[in-house]
Short mmCIF file of C-alpha atoms in Angstrom, two decimals:
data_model
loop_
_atom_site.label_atom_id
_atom_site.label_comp_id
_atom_site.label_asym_id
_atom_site.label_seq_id
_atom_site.Cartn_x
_atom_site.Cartn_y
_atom_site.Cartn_z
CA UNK A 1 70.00 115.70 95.29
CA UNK A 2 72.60 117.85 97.13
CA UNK A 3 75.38 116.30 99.27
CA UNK A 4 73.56 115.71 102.00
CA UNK A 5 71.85 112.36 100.09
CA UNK A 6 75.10 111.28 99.33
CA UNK A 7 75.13 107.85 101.58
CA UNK A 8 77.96 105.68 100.07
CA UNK A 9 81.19 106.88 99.51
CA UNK A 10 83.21 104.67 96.49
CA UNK A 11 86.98 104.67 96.61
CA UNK A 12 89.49 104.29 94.05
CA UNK A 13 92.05 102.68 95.47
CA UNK A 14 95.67 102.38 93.94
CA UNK A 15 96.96 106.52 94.42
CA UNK A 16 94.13 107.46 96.08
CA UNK A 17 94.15 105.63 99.27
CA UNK A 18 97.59 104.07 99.17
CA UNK A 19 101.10 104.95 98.18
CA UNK A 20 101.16 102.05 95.54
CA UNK A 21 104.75 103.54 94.27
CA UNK A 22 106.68 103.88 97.36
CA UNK A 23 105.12 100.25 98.96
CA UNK A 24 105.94 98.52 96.21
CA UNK A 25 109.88 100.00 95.85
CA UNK A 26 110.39 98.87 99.03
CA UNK A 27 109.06 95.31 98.80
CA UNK A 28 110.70 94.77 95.49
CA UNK A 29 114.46 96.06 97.01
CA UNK A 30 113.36 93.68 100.44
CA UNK A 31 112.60 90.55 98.17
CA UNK A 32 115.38 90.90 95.17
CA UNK A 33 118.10 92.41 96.50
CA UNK A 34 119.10 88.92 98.68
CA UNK A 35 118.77 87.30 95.31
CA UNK A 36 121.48 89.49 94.24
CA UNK A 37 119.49 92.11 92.17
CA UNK A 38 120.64 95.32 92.25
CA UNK A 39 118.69 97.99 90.18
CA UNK A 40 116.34 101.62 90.15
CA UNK A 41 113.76 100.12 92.52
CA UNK A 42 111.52 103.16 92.24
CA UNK A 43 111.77 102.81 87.97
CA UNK A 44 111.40 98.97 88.88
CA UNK A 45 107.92 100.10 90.83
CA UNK A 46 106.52 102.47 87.89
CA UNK A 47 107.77 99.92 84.91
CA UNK A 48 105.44 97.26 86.72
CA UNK A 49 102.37 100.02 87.40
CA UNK A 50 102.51 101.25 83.29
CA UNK A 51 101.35 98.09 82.23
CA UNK A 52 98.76 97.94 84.37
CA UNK A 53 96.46 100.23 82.14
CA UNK A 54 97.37 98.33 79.05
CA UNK A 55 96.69 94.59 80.37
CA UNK A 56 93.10 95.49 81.65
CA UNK A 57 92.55 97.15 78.15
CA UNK A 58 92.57 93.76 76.57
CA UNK A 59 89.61 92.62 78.69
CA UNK A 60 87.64 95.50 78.28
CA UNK A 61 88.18 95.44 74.90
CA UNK A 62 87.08 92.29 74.89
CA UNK A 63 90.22 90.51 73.76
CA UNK A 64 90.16 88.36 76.31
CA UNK A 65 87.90 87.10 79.20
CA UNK A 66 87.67 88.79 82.32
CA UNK A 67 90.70 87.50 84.81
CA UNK A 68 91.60 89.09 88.06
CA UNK A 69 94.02 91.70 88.78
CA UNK A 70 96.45 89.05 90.45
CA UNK A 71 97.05 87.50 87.51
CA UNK A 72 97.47 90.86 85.08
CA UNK A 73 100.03 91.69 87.81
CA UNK A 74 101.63 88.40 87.35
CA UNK A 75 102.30 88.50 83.49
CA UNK A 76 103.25 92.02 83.70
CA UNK A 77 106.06 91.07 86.93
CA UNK A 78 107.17 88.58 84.18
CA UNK A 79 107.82 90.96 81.17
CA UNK A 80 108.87 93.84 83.45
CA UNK A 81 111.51 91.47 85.19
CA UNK A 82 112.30 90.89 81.22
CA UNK A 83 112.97 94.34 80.49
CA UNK A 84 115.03 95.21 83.13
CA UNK A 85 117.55 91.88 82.23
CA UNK A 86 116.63 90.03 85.47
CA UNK A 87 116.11 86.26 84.79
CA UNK A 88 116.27 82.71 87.08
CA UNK A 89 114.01 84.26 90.05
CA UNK A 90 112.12 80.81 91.29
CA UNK A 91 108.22 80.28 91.89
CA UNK A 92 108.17 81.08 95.40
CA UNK A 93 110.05 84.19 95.29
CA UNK A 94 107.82 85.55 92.37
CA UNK A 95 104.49 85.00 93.62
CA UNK A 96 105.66 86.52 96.75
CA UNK A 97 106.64 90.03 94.93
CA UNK A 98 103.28 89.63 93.25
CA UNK A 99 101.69 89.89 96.87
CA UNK A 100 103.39 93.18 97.32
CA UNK A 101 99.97 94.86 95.68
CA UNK A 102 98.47 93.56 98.43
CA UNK A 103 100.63 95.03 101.41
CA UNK A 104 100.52 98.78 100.31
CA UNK A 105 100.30 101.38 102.65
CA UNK A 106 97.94 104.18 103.35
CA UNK A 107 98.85 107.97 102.80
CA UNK A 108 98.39 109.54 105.99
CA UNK A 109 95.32 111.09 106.20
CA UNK A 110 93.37 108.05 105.44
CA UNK A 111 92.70 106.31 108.89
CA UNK A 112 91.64 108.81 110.28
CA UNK A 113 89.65 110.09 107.64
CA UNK A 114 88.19 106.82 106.73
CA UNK A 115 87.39 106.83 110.63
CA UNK A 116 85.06 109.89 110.59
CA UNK A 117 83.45 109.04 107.27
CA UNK A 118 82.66 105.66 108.28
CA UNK A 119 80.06 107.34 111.44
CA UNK A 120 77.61 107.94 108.73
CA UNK A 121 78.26 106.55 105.55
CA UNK A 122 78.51 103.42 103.59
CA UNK A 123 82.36 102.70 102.72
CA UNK A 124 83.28 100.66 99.56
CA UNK A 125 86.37 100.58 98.10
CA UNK A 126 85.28 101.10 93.92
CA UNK A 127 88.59 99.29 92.41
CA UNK A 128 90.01 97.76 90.01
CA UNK A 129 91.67 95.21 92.75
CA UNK A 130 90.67 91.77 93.16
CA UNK A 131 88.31 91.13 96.48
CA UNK A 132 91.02 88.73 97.85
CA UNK A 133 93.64 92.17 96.93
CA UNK A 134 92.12 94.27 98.77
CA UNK A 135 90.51 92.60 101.75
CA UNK A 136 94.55 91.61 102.37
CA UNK A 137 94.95 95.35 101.67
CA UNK A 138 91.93 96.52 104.52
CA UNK A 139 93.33 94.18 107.14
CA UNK A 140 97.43 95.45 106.10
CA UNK A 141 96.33 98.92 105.86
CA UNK A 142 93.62 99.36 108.34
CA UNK A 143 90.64 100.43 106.20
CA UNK A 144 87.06 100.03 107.74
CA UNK A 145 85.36 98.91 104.27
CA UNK A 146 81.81 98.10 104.85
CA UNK A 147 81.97 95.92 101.77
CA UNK A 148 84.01 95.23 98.66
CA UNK A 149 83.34 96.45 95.34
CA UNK A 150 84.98 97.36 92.08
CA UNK A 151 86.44 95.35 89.10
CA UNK A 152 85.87 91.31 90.06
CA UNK A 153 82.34 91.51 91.83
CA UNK A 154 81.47 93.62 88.53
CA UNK A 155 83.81 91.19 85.80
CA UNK A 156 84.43 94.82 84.57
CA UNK A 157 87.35 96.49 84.94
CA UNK A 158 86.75 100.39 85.24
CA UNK A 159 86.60 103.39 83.48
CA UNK A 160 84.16 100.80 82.20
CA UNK A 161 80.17 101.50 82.85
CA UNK A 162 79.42 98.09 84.93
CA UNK A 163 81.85 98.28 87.15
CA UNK A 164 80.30 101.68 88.65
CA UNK A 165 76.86 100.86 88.23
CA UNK A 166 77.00 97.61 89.64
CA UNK A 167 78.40 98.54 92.76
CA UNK A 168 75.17 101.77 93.06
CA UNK A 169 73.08 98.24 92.46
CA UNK A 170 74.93 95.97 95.20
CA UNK A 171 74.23 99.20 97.39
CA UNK A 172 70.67 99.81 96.43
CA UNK A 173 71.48 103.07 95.72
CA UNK A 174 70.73 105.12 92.65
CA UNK A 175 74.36 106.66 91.64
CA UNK A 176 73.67 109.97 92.95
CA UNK A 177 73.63 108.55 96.45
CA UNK A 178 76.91 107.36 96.26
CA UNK A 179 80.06 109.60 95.98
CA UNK A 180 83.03 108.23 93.58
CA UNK A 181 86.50 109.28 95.15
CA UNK A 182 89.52 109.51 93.53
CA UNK A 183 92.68 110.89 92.64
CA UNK A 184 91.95 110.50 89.28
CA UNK A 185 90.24 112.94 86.72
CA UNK A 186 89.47 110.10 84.60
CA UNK A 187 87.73 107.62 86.97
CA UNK A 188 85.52 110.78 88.64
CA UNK A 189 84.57 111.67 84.99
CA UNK A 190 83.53 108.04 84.11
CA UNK A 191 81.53 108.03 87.08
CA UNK A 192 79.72 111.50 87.34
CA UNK A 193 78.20 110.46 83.58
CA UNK A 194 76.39 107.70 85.12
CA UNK A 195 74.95 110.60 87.99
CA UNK A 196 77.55 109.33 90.84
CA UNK A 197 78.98 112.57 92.63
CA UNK A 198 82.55 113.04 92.71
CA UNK A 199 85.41 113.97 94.94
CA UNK A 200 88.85 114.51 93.42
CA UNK A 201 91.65 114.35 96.09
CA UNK A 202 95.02 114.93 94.76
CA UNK A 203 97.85 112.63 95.39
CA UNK A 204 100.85 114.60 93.55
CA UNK A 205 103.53 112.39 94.64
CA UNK A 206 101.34 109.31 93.65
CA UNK A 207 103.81 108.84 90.44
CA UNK A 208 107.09 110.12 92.17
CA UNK A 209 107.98 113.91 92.21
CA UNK A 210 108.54 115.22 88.76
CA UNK A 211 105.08 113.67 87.58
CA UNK A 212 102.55 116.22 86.82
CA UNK A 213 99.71 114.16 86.26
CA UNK A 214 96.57 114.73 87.62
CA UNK A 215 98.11 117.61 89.97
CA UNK A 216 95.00 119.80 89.01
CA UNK A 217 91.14 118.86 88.80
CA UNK A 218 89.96 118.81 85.23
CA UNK A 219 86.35 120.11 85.74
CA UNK A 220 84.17 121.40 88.40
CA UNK A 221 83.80 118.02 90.54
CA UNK A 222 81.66 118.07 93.51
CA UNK A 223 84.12 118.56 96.01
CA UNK A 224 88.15 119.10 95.44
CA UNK A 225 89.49 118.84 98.40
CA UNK A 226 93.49 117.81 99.64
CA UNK A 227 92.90 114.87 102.08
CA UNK A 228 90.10 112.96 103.45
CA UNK A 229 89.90 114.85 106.59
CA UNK A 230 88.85 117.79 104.76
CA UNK A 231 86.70 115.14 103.15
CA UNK A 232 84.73 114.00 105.77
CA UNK A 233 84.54 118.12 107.20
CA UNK A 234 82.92 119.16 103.86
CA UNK A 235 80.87 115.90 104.34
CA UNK A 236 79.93 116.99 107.73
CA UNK A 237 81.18 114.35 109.44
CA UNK B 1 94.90 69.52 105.49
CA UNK B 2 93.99 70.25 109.60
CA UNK B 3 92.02 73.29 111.08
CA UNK B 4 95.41 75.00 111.07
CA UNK B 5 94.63 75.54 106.93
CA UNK B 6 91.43 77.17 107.16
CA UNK B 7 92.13 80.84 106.53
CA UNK B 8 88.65 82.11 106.11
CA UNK B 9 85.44 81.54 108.05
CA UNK B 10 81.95 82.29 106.24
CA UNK B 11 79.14 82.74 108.56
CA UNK B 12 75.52 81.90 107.71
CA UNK B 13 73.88 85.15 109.28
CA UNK B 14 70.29 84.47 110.23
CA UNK B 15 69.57 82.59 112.89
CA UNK B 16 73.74 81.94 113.36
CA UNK B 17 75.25 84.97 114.06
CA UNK B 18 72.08 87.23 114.66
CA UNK B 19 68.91 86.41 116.77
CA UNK B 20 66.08 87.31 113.97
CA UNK B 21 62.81 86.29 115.47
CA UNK B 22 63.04 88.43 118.71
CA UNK B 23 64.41 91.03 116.46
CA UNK B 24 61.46 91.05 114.08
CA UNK B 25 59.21 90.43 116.63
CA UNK B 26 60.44 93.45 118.78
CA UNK B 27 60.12 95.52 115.47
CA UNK B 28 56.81 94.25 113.92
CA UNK B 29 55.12 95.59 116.95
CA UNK B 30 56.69 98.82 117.32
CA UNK B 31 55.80 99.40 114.13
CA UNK B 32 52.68 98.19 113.83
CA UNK B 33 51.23 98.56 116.64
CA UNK B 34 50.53 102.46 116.09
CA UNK B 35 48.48 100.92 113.47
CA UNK B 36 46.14 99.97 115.50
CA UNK B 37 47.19 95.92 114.74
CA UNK B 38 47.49 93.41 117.47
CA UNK B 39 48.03 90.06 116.98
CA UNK B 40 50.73 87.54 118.12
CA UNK B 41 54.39 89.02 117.75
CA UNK B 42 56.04 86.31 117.53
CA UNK B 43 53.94 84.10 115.78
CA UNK B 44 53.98 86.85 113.10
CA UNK B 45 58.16 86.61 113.04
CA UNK B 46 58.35 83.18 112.74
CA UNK B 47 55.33 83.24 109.89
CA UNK B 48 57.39 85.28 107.98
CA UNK B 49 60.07 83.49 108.39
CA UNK B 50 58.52 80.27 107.16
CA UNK B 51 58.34 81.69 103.56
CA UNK B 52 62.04 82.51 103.33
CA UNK B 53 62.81 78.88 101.91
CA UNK B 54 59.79 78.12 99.51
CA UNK B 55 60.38 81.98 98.21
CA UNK B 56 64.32 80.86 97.60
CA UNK B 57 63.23 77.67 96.30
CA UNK B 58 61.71 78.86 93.71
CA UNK B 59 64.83 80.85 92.56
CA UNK B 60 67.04 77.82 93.01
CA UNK B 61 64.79 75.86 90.66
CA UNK B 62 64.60 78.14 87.92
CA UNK B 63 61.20 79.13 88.12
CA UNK B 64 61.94 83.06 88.62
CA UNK B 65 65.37 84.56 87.98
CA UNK B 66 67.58 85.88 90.58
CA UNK B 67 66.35 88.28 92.95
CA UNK B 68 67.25 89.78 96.03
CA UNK B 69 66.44 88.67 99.32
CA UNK B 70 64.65 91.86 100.15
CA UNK B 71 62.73 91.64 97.14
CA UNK B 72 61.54 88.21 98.50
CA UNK B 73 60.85 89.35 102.01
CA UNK B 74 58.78 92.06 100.82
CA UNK B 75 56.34 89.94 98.98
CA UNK B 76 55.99 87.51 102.20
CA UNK B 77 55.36 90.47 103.72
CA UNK B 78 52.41 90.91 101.73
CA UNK B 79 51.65 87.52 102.07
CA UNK B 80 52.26 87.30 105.71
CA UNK B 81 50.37 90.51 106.28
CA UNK B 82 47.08 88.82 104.67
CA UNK B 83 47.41 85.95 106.68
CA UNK B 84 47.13 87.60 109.70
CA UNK B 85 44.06 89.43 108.26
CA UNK B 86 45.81 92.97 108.27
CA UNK B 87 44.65 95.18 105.37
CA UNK B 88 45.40 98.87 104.31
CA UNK B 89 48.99 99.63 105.43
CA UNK B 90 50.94 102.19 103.31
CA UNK B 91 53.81 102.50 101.74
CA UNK B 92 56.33 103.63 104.05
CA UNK B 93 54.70 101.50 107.00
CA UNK B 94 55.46 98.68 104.76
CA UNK B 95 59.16 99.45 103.36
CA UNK B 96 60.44 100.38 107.14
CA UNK B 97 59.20 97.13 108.54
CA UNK B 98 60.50 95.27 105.26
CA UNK B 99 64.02 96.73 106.87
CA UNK B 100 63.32 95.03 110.27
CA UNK B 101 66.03 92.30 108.33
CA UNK B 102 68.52 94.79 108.09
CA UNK B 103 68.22 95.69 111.94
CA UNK B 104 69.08 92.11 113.62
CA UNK B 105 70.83 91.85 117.08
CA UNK B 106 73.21 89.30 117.64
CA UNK B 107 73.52 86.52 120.28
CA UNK B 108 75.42 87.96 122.96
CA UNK B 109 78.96 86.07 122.04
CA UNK B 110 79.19 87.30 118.99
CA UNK B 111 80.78 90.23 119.01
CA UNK B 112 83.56 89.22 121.64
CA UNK B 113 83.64 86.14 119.29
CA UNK B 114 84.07 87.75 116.01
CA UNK B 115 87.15 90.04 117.45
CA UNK B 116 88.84 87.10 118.45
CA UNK B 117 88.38 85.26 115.39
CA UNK B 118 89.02 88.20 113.12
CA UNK B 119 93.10 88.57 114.29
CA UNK B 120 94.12 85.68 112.44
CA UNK B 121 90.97 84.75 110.13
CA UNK B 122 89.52 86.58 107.22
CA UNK B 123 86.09 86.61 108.18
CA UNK B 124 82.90 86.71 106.10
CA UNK B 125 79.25 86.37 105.46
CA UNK B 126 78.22 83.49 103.48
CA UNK B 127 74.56 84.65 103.61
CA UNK B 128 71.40 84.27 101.61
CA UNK B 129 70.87 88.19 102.62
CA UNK B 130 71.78 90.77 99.95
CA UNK B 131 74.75 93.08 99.97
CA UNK B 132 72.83 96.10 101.66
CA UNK B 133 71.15 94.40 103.93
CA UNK B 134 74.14 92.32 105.11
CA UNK B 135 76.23 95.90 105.11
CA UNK B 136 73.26 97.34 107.12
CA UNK B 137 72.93 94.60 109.85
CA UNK B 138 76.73 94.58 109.86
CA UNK B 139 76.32 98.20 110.69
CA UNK B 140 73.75 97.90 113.19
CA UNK B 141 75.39 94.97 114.91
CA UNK B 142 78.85 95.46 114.78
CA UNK B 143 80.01 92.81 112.73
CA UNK B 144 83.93 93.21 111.52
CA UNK B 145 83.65 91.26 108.39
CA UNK B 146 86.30 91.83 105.73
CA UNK B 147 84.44 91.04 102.66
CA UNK B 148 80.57 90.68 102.01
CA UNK B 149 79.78 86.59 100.29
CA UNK B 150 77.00 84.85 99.43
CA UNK B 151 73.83 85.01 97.58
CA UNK B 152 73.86 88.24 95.72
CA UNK B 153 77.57 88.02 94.40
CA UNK B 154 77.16 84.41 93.79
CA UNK B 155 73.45 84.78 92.07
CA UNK B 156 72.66 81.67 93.98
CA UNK B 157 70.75 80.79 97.09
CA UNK B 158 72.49 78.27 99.32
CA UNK B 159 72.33 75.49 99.22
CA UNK B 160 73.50 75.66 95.53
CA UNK B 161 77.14 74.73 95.37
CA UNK B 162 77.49 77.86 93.01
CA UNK B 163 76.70 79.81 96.41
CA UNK B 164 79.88 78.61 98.25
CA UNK B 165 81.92 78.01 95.69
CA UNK B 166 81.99 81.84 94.49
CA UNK B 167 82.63 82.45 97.90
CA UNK B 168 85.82 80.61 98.05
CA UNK B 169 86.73 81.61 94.12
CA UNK B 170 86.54 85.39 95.39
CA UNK B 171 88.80 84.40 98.38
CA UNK B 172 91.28 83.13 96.07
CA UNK B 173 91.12 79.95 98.43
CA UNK B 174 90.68 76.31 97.84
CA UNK B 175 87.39 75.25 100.07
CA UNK B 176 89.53 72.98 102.26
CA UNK B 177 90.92 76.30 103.72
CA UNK B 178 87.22 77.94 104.44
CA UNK B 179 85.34 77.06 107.11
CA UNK B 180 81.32 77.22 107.25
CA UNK B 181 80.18 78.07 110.61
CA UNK B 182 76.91 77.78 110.45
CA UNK B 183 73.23 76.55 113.17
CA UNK B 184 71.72 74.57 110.42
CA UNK B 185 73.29 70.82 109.65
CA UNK B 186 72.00 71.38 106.52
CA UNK B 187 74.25 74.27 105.08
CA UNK B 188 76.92 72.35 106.78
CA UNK B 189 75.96 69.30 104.75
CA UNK B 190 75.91 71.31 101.36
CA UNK B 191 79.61 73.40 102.49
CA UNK B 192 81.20 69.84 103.51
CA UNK B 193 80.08 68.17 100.08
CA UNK B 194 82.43 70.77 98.05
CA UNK B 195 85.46 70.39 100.53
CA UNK B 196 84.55 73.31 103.29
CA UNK B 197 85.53 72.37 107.09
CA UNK B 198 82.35 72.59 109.12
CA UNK B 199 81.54 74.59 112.69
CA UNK B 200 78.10 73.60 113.81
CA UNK B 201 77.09 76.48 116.42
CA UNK B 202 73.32 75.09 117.95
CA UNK B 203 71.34 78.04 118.45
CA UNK B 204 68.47 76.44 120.17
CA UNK B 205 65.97 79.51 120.63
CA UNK B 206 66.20 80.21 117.10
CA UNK B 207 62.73 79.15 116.18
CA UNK B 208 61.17 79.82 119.73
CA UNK B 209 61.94 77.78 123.02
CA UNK B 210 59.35 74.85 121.94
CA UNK B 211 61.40 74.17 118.79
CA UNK B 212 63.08 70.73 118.06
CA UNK B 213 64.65 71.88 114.49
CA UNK B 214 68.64 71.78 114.74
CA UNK B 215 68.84 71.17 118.17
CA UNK B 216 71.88 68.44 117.44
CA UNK B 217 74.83 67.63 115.22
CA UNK B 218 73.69 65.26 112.48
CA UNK B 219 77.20 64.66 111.71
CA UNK B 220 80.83 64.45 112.57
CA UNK B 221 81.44 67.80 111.50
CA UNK B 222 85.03 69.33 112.24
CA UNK B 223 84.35 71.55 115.56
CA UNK B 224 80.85 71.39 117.27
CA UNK B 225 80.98 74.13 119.56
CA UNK B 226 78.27 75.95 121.85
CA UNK B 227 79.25 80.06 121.14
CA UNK B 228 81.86 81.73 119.40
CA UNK B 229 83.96 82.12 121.85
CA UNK B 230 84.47 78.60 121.94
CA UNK B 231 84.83 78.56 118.13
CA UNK B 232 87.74 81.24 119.02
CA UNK B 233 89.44 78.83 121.51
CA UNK B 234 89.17 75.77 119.28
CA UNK B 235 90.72 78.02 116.34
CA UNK B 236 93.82 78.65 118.41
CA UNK B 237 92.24 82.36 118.75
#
């Protein structure tokens, strides 16, 4: 099957289609800093995403039940509010930061990308967000999903197997119809072993400036390309 | 809690928001008619048609495990097919007019409708179709929902409670803030017994202009409007 039988295109979300790190600064500095917290909000931002990896580990490993993203975000707010020695922040004001994964904002070629890919194929977002996450997300952030996938419709959180091939069965699609996209090396490779295609779109500044991960492709994905415009061009769209 | 609460609204699809005996009717004979077949259009639809329950029904009762709605319109297609007397049609005739269910038009208000309702509601299927086809006939009809519900991410047919209640679970919402909007009292019924607010939206030519089914409200239910445009208006829209 060549590109031209590709007919969904899956979407990573959280670097790939929006600025997590720079969203999430500036909600944390709006909501603490009239609470009197003064701090590194961009540290603040990163502290919160590096536990992110580690609290879905314990339900793929199988240490505990699936829960939702919203609440992983939740206890890790808690101990990263710990860390950094800020204490007596009250319920309303905490679930409110917690929302800030749901107001992020797009990088700049996405809306319009997402526009021309959208005339002729299937859009999903392929994420590790909860559905409630990211349908706030689509209406904040403009994105035309046809449906949602990813992590909660699946109870799998990915690089796991279900969570991909559960979203080619929602589809009706065998994987090689669909196309995983992402700015990660290690969600495209989890995906291309169970036959989905795979786009790798860089988002260098994803972790902040000095961070050098995932600056390069890792192997010879389907398409590398540096936006979704060129995206949907090498899609012929 | 008042209709100012309800946050979501989840649509049942056939026969609410889209018009599907005309539409199969329209599409059985373009497709069959090169055939050679000619029969009664309509009649045909709405035969069809009458299998959808029993087929579900035997799902909900745990005779057969889950299985998609396209898996159960196919074999009362087959059914249907030898009812009518029609033998020897092929493989692709059959598949293509098995997606005659993913190509539904809507009633004429509910496009304006939904883009009214969709500035200040999260909006969403709460269908017995499966994912594809409700992505396909959201495709083909323009329908701006933000999240695919019902049957297939649920793994229950309405009216099992299971049905709605995953659809409010996924919305992170309590059912007192979703609203069914739906033709049929009796999915109403089933949505008001777990706590959903209720739109009944009469679509009398559903079944044909001689039918009598759902003509009236059987019950007080929260709005009882004639399109969605009045739905819109009564929502503050």
């Amino acid at each position: 099957m060549t590109l031209e039988g590709v007919e969904a295109l899956c979407f990573d979300v959280f670097g790939t289609v929006v600025d997590w790190r720079s969203s999430v600064t500036r909600q944390a500095e709006a909501l603490l800093a009239p609470h009197g917290v003064s701090l590194d909000w961009d540290a603040f931002a990163r502290a919160w995403r590096v536990r992110y990896q580690p609290a879905m580990e314990a339900v793929r490993s199988g240490r505990r039940p699936f829960v939702k993203l919203d609440q992983l975000h939740r206890e890790n707010l808690e101990a990263v509010l710990a860390e950094f020695g800020i204490e007596g922040l009250l319920e309303p004001a905490l679930a409110e930061l917690n929302l800030a994964w749901h107001r992020l904002d797009p990088w700049p070629d996405v809306g319009p990308g997402l526009a021309r890919l959208k005339r002729h194929h299937i859009l999903a977002p392929l994420s590790n967000g909860n559905v409630r996450l990211l349908v706030d997300l689509a209406r904040h952030a403009g994105l035309p999903w046809d449906v949602i996938l990813g992590a909660e419709v699946a109870q799998a959180y990915k690089p796991a197997p279900e969570a991909y091939l559960r979203a080619a069965e929602f589809l009706d699609l065998p994987p090689a119809a669909c196309m995983m996209v992402a700015a990660h090396n290690d969600d495209l490779a989890a995906a291309r072993v169970l036959g989905f295609r795979t786009a790798f779109v860089p988002r260098p500044l994803e972790h902040g400036p000095g961070s050098r991960r995932d600056l390069e492709p890792t192997a010879d994905w389907d398409l590398i390309v540096p936006d979704f415009g060129e995206l949907a061009a090498r899609l012929g769209c």
